[in-house]
Amino acid sequence: MKDRRSGFDTALAHSNSIRTKTRSSSFRSRLKRDRYLYLMLLPVIVFYLLFKYAPMAGEIIAFKEYRLGDGILGSKWVGFKHFQSLFLSLDFWRVIRNTLVLNLYSLVFGFPVPIILALLLNEVRKEWYKRTIQNLLYLPHFISWVVLGGIFIAILSPSTGVVNAILEVFGIEPIYFMASSAWWPVAYTMSGIWREAGWGTILYLAAMASIDPQLYEAAKIDGANKLRQIWHITLPGIRSTVAILLVLRMGNIMDVGLEQTLILQNQSVLDVADVISTYVYRVGLQNMNYSYTTALGLFQSAVGLILVIGVNRLTRAFGERGLW
């Protein structure tokens, strides 16, 4: 019995050894075959290692009373003191609320816009006209927020802005969009859509290009009009892309871009315009309260991670691929 058991173990170990060698050989062959692709990927890996993963070691100052003179390792350990200060601060809950509200506006009103634009562009048959429209839509993405924010503020100006000039024609009093707590989030959301909607169509157009044209031909034979073709063929064809981008978008639900907010905000709308990124810039960098704002950043990252994992699982539960 012992000899039989020993023989089985030996055979199993030999089988595992062969399987491991096969996998190793397969990996080496793929590495050799795609060596130029991996070489092109190398700068991206180096970038993320240097600027994304290496700085994570500095997160330890969230648990210390960090002082520049003492350094990270020499600073006094204070445990969860800064996290307690965060959760007891009224400013913390205000910036969390503002961050969530602005991101929800962008998600509800901004996320569908690239999909709609991609659907419209996909139906354009004149290539020169399609390329012209695409270039015009992509252009704002490459303009700095300093320039774009100045243009947007000028457009909404109560005295010289185009929008208020149009409202005046209809007998409506000028609206101070950028100085109103009610209108500022709307203006912020619209500026973000204006800059990023065109650029966001790229992935959706690429997904639409991979849909089999024979499906559209079969739908035409069955008498389906354009709207039914979009509903029954195009949208299901890009559903997995939409799901993945939605998961990634949810991971940034606690993050609002510093440049856009800093350019558009002013003292009269800080009650709705002060978000995590501007709060960290003001308290952390200008007031040199590094440990406190690092704790806030760590909390922000933890919430983002939980949201990504949760939405990814929900996406897979609905039958989509998800990120992993």
GROMACS .gro file of C-alpha atoms in nm:
model
  324
    1MET     CA    1   0.000   0.000   0.000
    2LYS     CA    2   0.284   0.234   0.091
    3ASP     CA    3   0.465   0.150  -0.234
    4ARG     CA    4   0.149   0.224  -0.432
    5ARG     CA    5   0.105   0.557  -0.251
    6SER     CA    6   0.469   0.645  -0.307
    7GLY     CA    7   0.439   0.565  -0.678
    8PHE     CA    8   0.130   0.788  -0.706
    9ASP     CA    9   0.309   1.078  -0.536
   10THR     CA   10   0.608   1.037  -0.766
   11ALA     CA   11   0.386   1.036  -1.077
   12LEU     CA   12   0.200   1.345  -0.954
   13ALA     CA   13   0.521   1.530  -0.885
   14HIS     CA   14   0.654   1.433  -1.231
   15SER     CA   15   0.329   1.555  -1.392
   16ASN     CA   16   0.346   1.887  -1.206
   17SER     CA   17   0.709   1.929  -1.308
   18ILE     CA   18   0.623   1.872  -1.677
   19ARG     CA   19   0.331   2.118  -1.653
   20THR     CA   20   0.554   2.383  -1.493
   21LYS     CA   21   0.821   2.337  -1.761
   22THR     CA   22   0.556   2.363  -2.034
   23ARG     CA   23   0.419   2.687  -1.891
   24SER     CA   24   0.771   2.828  -1.855
   25SER     CA   25   0.858   2.731  -2.211
   26SER     CA   26   0.531   2.881  -2.337
   27PHE     CA   27   0.598   3.207  -2.151
   28ARG     CA   28   0.953   3.229  -2.294
   29SER     CA   29   0.825   3.167  -2.646
   30ARG     CA   30   0.558   3.439  -2.609
   31LEU     CA   31   0.817   3.675  -2.463
   32LYS     CA   32   1.049   3.612  -2.756
   33ARG     CA   33   0.770   3.644  -3.011
   34ASP     CA   34   0.629   3.970  -2.868
   35ARG     CA   35   0.959   4.118  -2.748
   36TYR     CA   36   0.908   4.446  -2.939
   37LEU     CA   37   0.562   4.493  -2.793
   38TYR     CA   38   0.698   4.436  -2.442
   39LEU     CA   39   0.979   4.682  -2.521
   40MET     CA   40   0.720   4.945  -2.615
   41LEU     CA   41   0.540   4.871  -2.287
   42LEU     CA   42   0.857   4.921  -2.082
   43PRO     CA   43   0.839   5.307  -2.057
   44VAL     CA   44   0.480   5.280  -1.931
   45ILE     CA   45   0.583   5.029  -1.664
   46VAL     CA   46   0.876   5.250  -1.557
   47PHE     CA   47   0.645   5.554  -1.540
   48TYR     CA   48   0.396   5.379  -1.311
   49LEU     CA   49   0.670   5.232  -1.093
   50LEU     CA   50   0.841   5.570  -1.045
   51PHE     CA   51   0.543   5.803  -1.018
   52LYS     CA   52   0.257   5.582  -0.895
   53TYR     CA   53   0.394   5.296  -0.685
   54ALA     CA   54   0.720   5.434  -0.544
   55PRO     CA   55   0.548   5.740  -0.383
   56MET     CA   56   0.316   5.503  -0.194
   57ALA     CA   57   0.597   5.452   0.056
   58GLY     CA   58   0.537   5.810   0.169
   59GLU     CA   59   0.182   5.723   0.282
   60ILE     CA   60   0.336   5.631   0.618
   61ILE     CA   61   0.340   6.001   0.714
   62ALA     CA   62  -0.039   5.978   0.753
   63PHE     CA   63   0.040   5.795   1.079
   64LYS     CA   64   0.316   6.034   1.187
   65GLU     CA   65   0.357   6.399   1.289
   66TYR     CA   66   0.567   6.472   0.984
   67ARG     CA   67   0.827   6.749   1.000
   68LEU     CA   68   1.059   6.834   0.713
   69GLY     CA   69   1.359   6.859   0.943
   70ASP     CA   70   1.305   6.513   1.095
   71GLY     CA   71   1.226   6.336   0.770
   72ILE     CA   72   0.980   6.051   0.721
   73LEU     CA   73   1.155   5.797   0.942
   74GLY     CA   74   1.254   6.046   1.213
   75SER     CA   75   0.907   6.198   1.260
   76LYS     CA   76   0.702   6.108   1.566
   77TRP     CA   77   0.454   5.820   1.533
   78VAL     CA   78   0.098   5.930   1.623
   79GLY     CA   79  -0.115   5.639   1.495
   80PHE     CA   80  -0.467   5.732   1.384
   81LYS     CA   81  -0.461   6.084   1.526
   82HIS     CA   82  -0.494   6.254   1.186
   83PHE     CA   83  -0.779   6.026   1.079
   84GLN     CA   84  -0.967   6.117   1.399
   85SER     CA   85  -0.912   6.484   1.324
   86LEU     CA   86  -1.044   6.428   0.972
   87PHE     CA   87  -1.368   6.264   1.077
   88LEU     CA   88  -1.431   6.531   1.342
   89SER     CA   89  -1.370   6.820   1.101
   90LEU     CA   90  -1.667   6.998   0.943
   91ASP     CA   91  -1.446   7.101   0.649
   92PHE     CA   92  -1.377   6.734   0.576
   93TRP     CA   93  -1.745   6.647   0.538
   94ARG     CA   94  -1.804   6.962   0.331
   95VAL     CA   95  -1.533   6.878   0.077
   96ILE     CA   96  -1.647   6.513   0.065
   97ARG     CA   97  -2.002   6.629  -0.012
   98ASN     CA   98  -1.885   6.872  -0.281
   99THR     CA   99  -1.658   6.609  -0.439
  100LEU     CA  100  -1.936   6.350  -0.453
  101VAL     CA  101  -2.194   6.597  -0.588
  102LEU     CA  102  -1.967   6.721  -0.870
  103ASN     CA  103  -1.867   6.367  -0.963
  104LEU     CA  104  -2.228   6.248  -0.962
  105TYR     CA  105  -2.321   6.538  -1.193
  106SER     CA  106  -2.036   6.444  -1.424
  107LEU     CA  107  -2.132   6.075  -1.413
  108VAL     CA  108  -2.504   6.126  -1.477
  109PHE     CA  109  -2.477   6.401  -1.738
  110GLY     CA  110  -2.123   6.360  -1.872
  111PHE     CA  111  -2.079   5.982  -1.902
  112PRO     CA  112  -2.353   5.926  -2.165
  113VAL     CA  113  -2.241   6.215  -2.389
  114PRO     CA  114  -1.939   6.038  -2.550
  115ILE     CA  115  -2.159   5.735  -2.617
  116ILE     CA  116  -2.422   5.950  -2.790
  117LEU     CA  117  -2.156   6.137  -2.991
  118ALA     CA  118  -1.994   5.808  -3.094
  119LEU     CA  119  -2.331   5.670  -3.208
  120LEU     CA  120  -2.392   5.982  -3.418
  121LEU     CA  121  -2.041   5.982  -3.568
  122ASN     CA  122  -2.069   5.613  -3.648
  123GLU     CA  123  -2.365   5.688  -3.875
  124VAL     CA  124  -2.181   5.957  -4.075
  125ARG     CA  125  -2.085   5.818  -4.416
  126LYS     CA  126  -1.889   6.111  -4.564
  127GLU     CA  127  -1.535   6.052  -4.437
  128TRP     CA  128  -1.412   6.410  -4.480
  129TYR     CA  129  -1.707   6.546  -4.284
  130LYS     CA  130  -1.666   6.280  -4.014
  131ARG     CA  131  -1.293   6.356  -3.971
  132THR     CA  132  -1.363   6.730  -3.953
  133ILE     CA  133  -1.624   6.686  -3.680
  134GLN     CA  134  -1.395   6.449  -3.487
  135ASN     CA  135  -1.105   6.695  -3.497
  136LEU     CA  136  -1.328   6.976  -3.371
  137LEU     CA  137  -1.456   6.755  -3.089
  138TYR     CA  138  -1.103   6.639  -2.992
  139LEU     CA  139  -0.954   6.991  -2.994
  140PRO     CA  140  -1.065   7.109  -2.644
  141HIS     CA  141  -0.892   6.808  -2.484
  142PHE     CA  142  -0.553   6.942  -2.590
  143ILE     CA  143  -0.613   7.295  -2.458
  144SER     CA  144  -0.485   7.378  -2.109
  145TRP     CA  145  -0.747   7.438  -1.839
  146VAL     CA  146  -0.592   7.781  -1.784
  147VAL     CA  147  -0.688   7.880  -2.139
  148LEU     CA  148  -1.009   7.679  -2.156
  149GLY     CA  149  -1.126   7.805  -1.816
  150GLY     CA  150  -1.065   8.164  -1.923
  151ILE     CA  151  -1.269   8.109  -2.240
  152PHE     CA  152  -1.551   7.946  -2.045
  153ILE     CA  153  -1.562   8.225  -1.785
  154ALA     CA  154  -1.568   8.484  -2.065
  155ILE     CA  155  -1.857   8.305  -2.237
  156LEU     CA  156  -2.059   8.308  -1.912
  157SER     CA  157  -1.968   8.664  -1.814
  158PRO     CA  158  -2.277   8.862  -1.701
  159SER     CA  159  -2.166   9.174  -1.889
  160THR     CA  160  -1.987   9.056  -2.205
  161GLY     CA  161  -2.068   8.684  -2.224
  162VAL     CA  162  -2.247   8.530  -2.522
  163VAL     CA  163  -2.486   8.327  -2.302
  164ASN     CA  164  -2.614   8.629  -2.110
  165ALA     CA  165  -2.641   8.829  -2.435
  166ILE     CA  166  -2.877   8.560  -2.567
  167LEU     CA  167  -3.074   8.559  -2.240
  168GLU     CA  168  -3.106   8.938  -2.263
  169VAL     CA  169  -3.272   8.904  -2.604
  170PHE     CA  170  -3.548   8.702  -2.435
  171GLY     CA  171  -3.584   8.958  -2.156
  172ILE     CA  172  -3.404   8.752  -1.890
  173GLU     CA  173  -3.182   8.931  -1.640
  174PRO     CA  174  -2.808   8.849  -1.654
  175ILE     CA  175  -2.709   8.547  -1.445
  176TYR     CA  176  -2.379   8.541  -1.253
  177PHE     CA  177  -2.311   8.177  -1.336
  178MET     CA  178  -1.960   8.161  -1.187
  179ALA     CA  179  -2.055   8.349  -0.868
  180SER     CA  180  -2.377   8.160  -0.791
  181SER     CA  181  -2.371   7.854  -0.565
  182ALA     CA  182  -2.671   7.717  -0.754
  183TRP     CA  183  -2.527   7.763  -1.105
  184TRP     CA  184  -2.157   7.696  -1.043
  185PRO     CA  185  -2.187   7.310  -1.030
  186VAL     CA  186  -2.384   7.323  -1.357
  187ALA     CA  187  -2.117   7.538  -1.521
  188TYR     CA  188  -1.843   7.309  -1.387
  189THR     CA  189  -2.014   7.000  -1.529
  190MET     CA  190  -2.072   7.163  -1.868
  191SER     CA  191  -1.707   7.273  -1.894
  192GLY     CA  192  -1.592   6.917  -1.823
  193ILE     CA  193  -1.827   6.777  -2.088
  194TRP     CA  194  -1.707   7.037  -2.338
  195ARG     CA  195  -1.342   6.941  -2.288
  196GLU     CA  196  -1.360   6.562  -2.259
  197ALA     CA  197  -1.672   6.442  -2.445
  198GLY     CA  198  -1.508   6.436  -2.788
  199TRP     CA  199  -1.196   6.262  -2.662
  200GLY     CA  200  -1.410   6.001  -2.488
  201THR     CA  201  -1.564   5.891  -2.819
  202ILE     CA  202  -1.238   5.727  -2.935
  203LEU     CA  203  -1.281   5.402  -2.742
  204TYR     CA  204  -1.650   5.373  -2.831
  205LEU     CA  205  -1.581   5.428  -3.201
  206ALA     CA  206  -1.309   5.162  -3.187
  207ALA     CA  207  -1.555   4.919  -3.022
  208MET     CA  208  -1.817   4.995  -3.289
  209ALA     CA  209  -1.563   4.931  -3.565
  210SER     CA  210  -1.521   4.573  -3.436
  211ILE     CA  211  -1.892   4.490  -3.478
  212ASP     CA  212  -1.957   4.249  -3.765
  213PRO     CA  213  -2.113   4.446  -4.060
  214GLN     CA  214  -2.313   4.136  -4.155
  215LEU     CA  215  -2.528   4.193  -3.848
  216TYR     CA  216  -2.640   4.530  -3.988
  217GLU     CA  217  -2.707   4.376  -4.330
  218ALA     CA  218  -2.920   4.105  -4.173
  219ALA     CA  219  -3.108   4.368  -3.971
  220LYS     CA  220  -3.178   4.570  -4.288
  221ILE     CA  221  -3.315   4.260  -4.460
  222ASP     CA  222  -3.545   4.207  -4.161
  223GLY     CA  223  -3.670   4.564  -4.200
  224ALA     CA  224  -3.498   4.722  -3.897
  225ASN     CA  225  -3.455   5.098  -3.919
  226LYS     CA  226  -3.150   5.291  -3.792
  227LEU     CA  227  -3.279   5.329  -3.436
  228ARG     CA  228  -3.351   4.956  -3.405
  229GLN     CA  229  -3.008   4.872  -3.548
  230ILE     CA  230  -2.847   5.097  -3.287
  231TRP     CA  231  -3.057   4.951  -3.006
  232HIS     CA  232  -3.023   4.583  -3.097
  233ILE     CA  233  -2.673   4.572  -3.255
  234THR     CA  234  -2.455   4.875  -3.181
  235LEU     CA  235  -2.535   4.920  -2.811
  236PRO     CA  236  -2.498   4.547  -2.725
  237GLY     CA  237  -2.173   4.549  -2.925
  238ILE     CA  238  -2.017   4.821  -2.709
  239ARG     CA  239  -2.176   4.710  -2.379
  240SER     CA  240  -1.856   4.554  -2.243
  241THR     CA  241  -1.658   4.872  -2.323
  242VAL     CA  242  -1.921   5.084  -2.147
  243ALA     CA  243  -1.906   4.852  -1.844
  244ILE     CA  244  -1.525   4.870  -1.815
  245LEU     CA  245  -1.519   5.250  -1.849
  246LEU     CA  246  -1.796   5.278  -1.591
  247VAL     CA  247  -1.590   5.071  -1.345
  248LEU     CA  248  -1.289   5.297  -1.402
  249ARG     CA  249  -1.508   5.606  -1.367
  250MET     CA  250  -1.644   5.483  -1.034
  251GLY     CA  251  -1.287   5.445  -0.909
  252ASN     CA  252  -1.245   5.822  -0.954
  253ILE     CA  253  -1.572   5.915  -0.785
  254MET     CA  254  -1.374   6.061  -0.492
  255ASP     CA  255  -1.134   6.251  -0.717
  256VAL     CA  256  -1.197   6.587  -0.884
  257GLY     CA  257  -0.928   6.740  -1.104
  258LEU     CA  258  -0.730   7.016  -0.933
  259GLU     CA  259  -0.670   7.233  -1.241
  260GLN     CA  260  -1.031   7.259  -1.355
  261THR     CA  261  -1.166   7.332  -1.007
  262LEU     CA  262  -0.890   7.576  -0.914
  263ILE     CA  263  -0.934   7.776  -1.236
  264LEU     CA  264  -1.314   7.797  -1.217
  265GLN     CA  265  -1.368   7.844  -0.843
  266ASN     CA  266  -1.371   8.175  -0.652
  267GLN     CA  267  -1.432   8.288  -0.296
  268SER     CA  268  -1.807   8.340  -0.343
  269VAL     CA  269  -1.872   7.973  -0.435
  270LEU     CA  270  -1.630   7.792  -0.201
  271ASP     CA  271  -1.924   7.634  -0.019
  272VAL     CA  272  -1.990   7.420  -0.331
  273ALA     CA  273  -1.656   7.445  -0.516
  274ASP     CA  274  -1.410   7.341  -0.245
  275VAL     CA  275  -1.329   6.973  -0.315
  276ILE     CA  276  -1.071   6.723  -0.187
  277SER     CA  277  -0.800   6.822  -0.438
  278THR     CA  278  -0.826   7.197  -0.367
  279TYR     CA  279  -0.853   7.133   0.008
  280VAL     CA  280  -0.535   6.923   0.000
  281TYR     CA  281  -0.359   7.192  -0.204
  282ARG     CA  282  -0.461   7.468   0.038
  283VAL     CA  283  -0.417   7.287   0.370
  284GLY     CA  284  -0.141   7.045   0.276
  285LEU     CA  285   0.088   7.247   0.052
  286GLN     CA  286   0.016   7.609   0.142
  287ASN     CA  287  -0.023   7.549   0.518
  288MET     CA  288   0.238   7.265   0.519
  289ASN     CA  289   0.003   7.027   0.704
  290TYR     CA  290   0.137   6.724   0.519
  291SER     CA  291   0.036   6.443   0.755
  292TYR     CA  292  -0.326   6.555   0.782
  293THR     CA  293  -0.379   6.580   0.407
  294THR     CA  294  -0.192   6.253   0.345
  295ALA     CA  295  -0.444   6.086   0.575
  296LEU     CA  296  -0.720   6.242   0.364
  297GLY     CA  297  -0.556   6.115   0.045
  298LEU     CA  298  -0.522   5.766   0.192
  299PHE     CA  299  -0.890   5.767   0.287
  300GLN     CA  300  -0.978   5.885  -0.064
  301SER     CA  301  -0.775   5.604  -0.224
  302ALA     CA  302  -0.927   5.340   0.005
  303VAL     CA  303  -1.281   5.448  -0.088
  304GLY     CA  304  -1.188   5.447  -0.458
  305LEU     CA  305  -1.047   5.094  -0.428
  306ILE     CA  306  -1.362   4.968  -0.254
  307LEU     CA  307  -1.582   5.126  -0.523
  308VAL     CA  308  -1.378   4.973  -0.807
  309ILE     CA  309  -1.394   4.624  -0.653
  310GLY     CA  310  -1.765   4.658  -0.573
  311VAL     CA  311  -1.871   4.791  -0.914
  312ASN     CA  312  -1.649   4.535  -1.090
  313ARG     CA  313  -1.821   4.251  -0.902
  314LEU     CA  314  -2.160   4.402  -0.982
  315THR     CA  315  -2.064   4.426  -1.349
  316ARG     CA  316  -1.960   4.060  -1.356
  317ALA     CA  317  -2.285   3.966  -1.182
  318PHE     CA  318  -2.470   4.119  -1.480
  319GLY     CA  319  -2.273   3.899  -1.718
  320GLU     CA  320  -2.010   4.148  -1.837
  321ARG     CA  321  -1.635   4.093  -1.831
  322GLY     CA  322  -1.528   4.369  -1.593
  323LEU     CA  323  -1.166   4.460  -1.530
  324TRP     CA  324  -1.069   4.119  -1.390
   0.00000   0.00000   0.00000
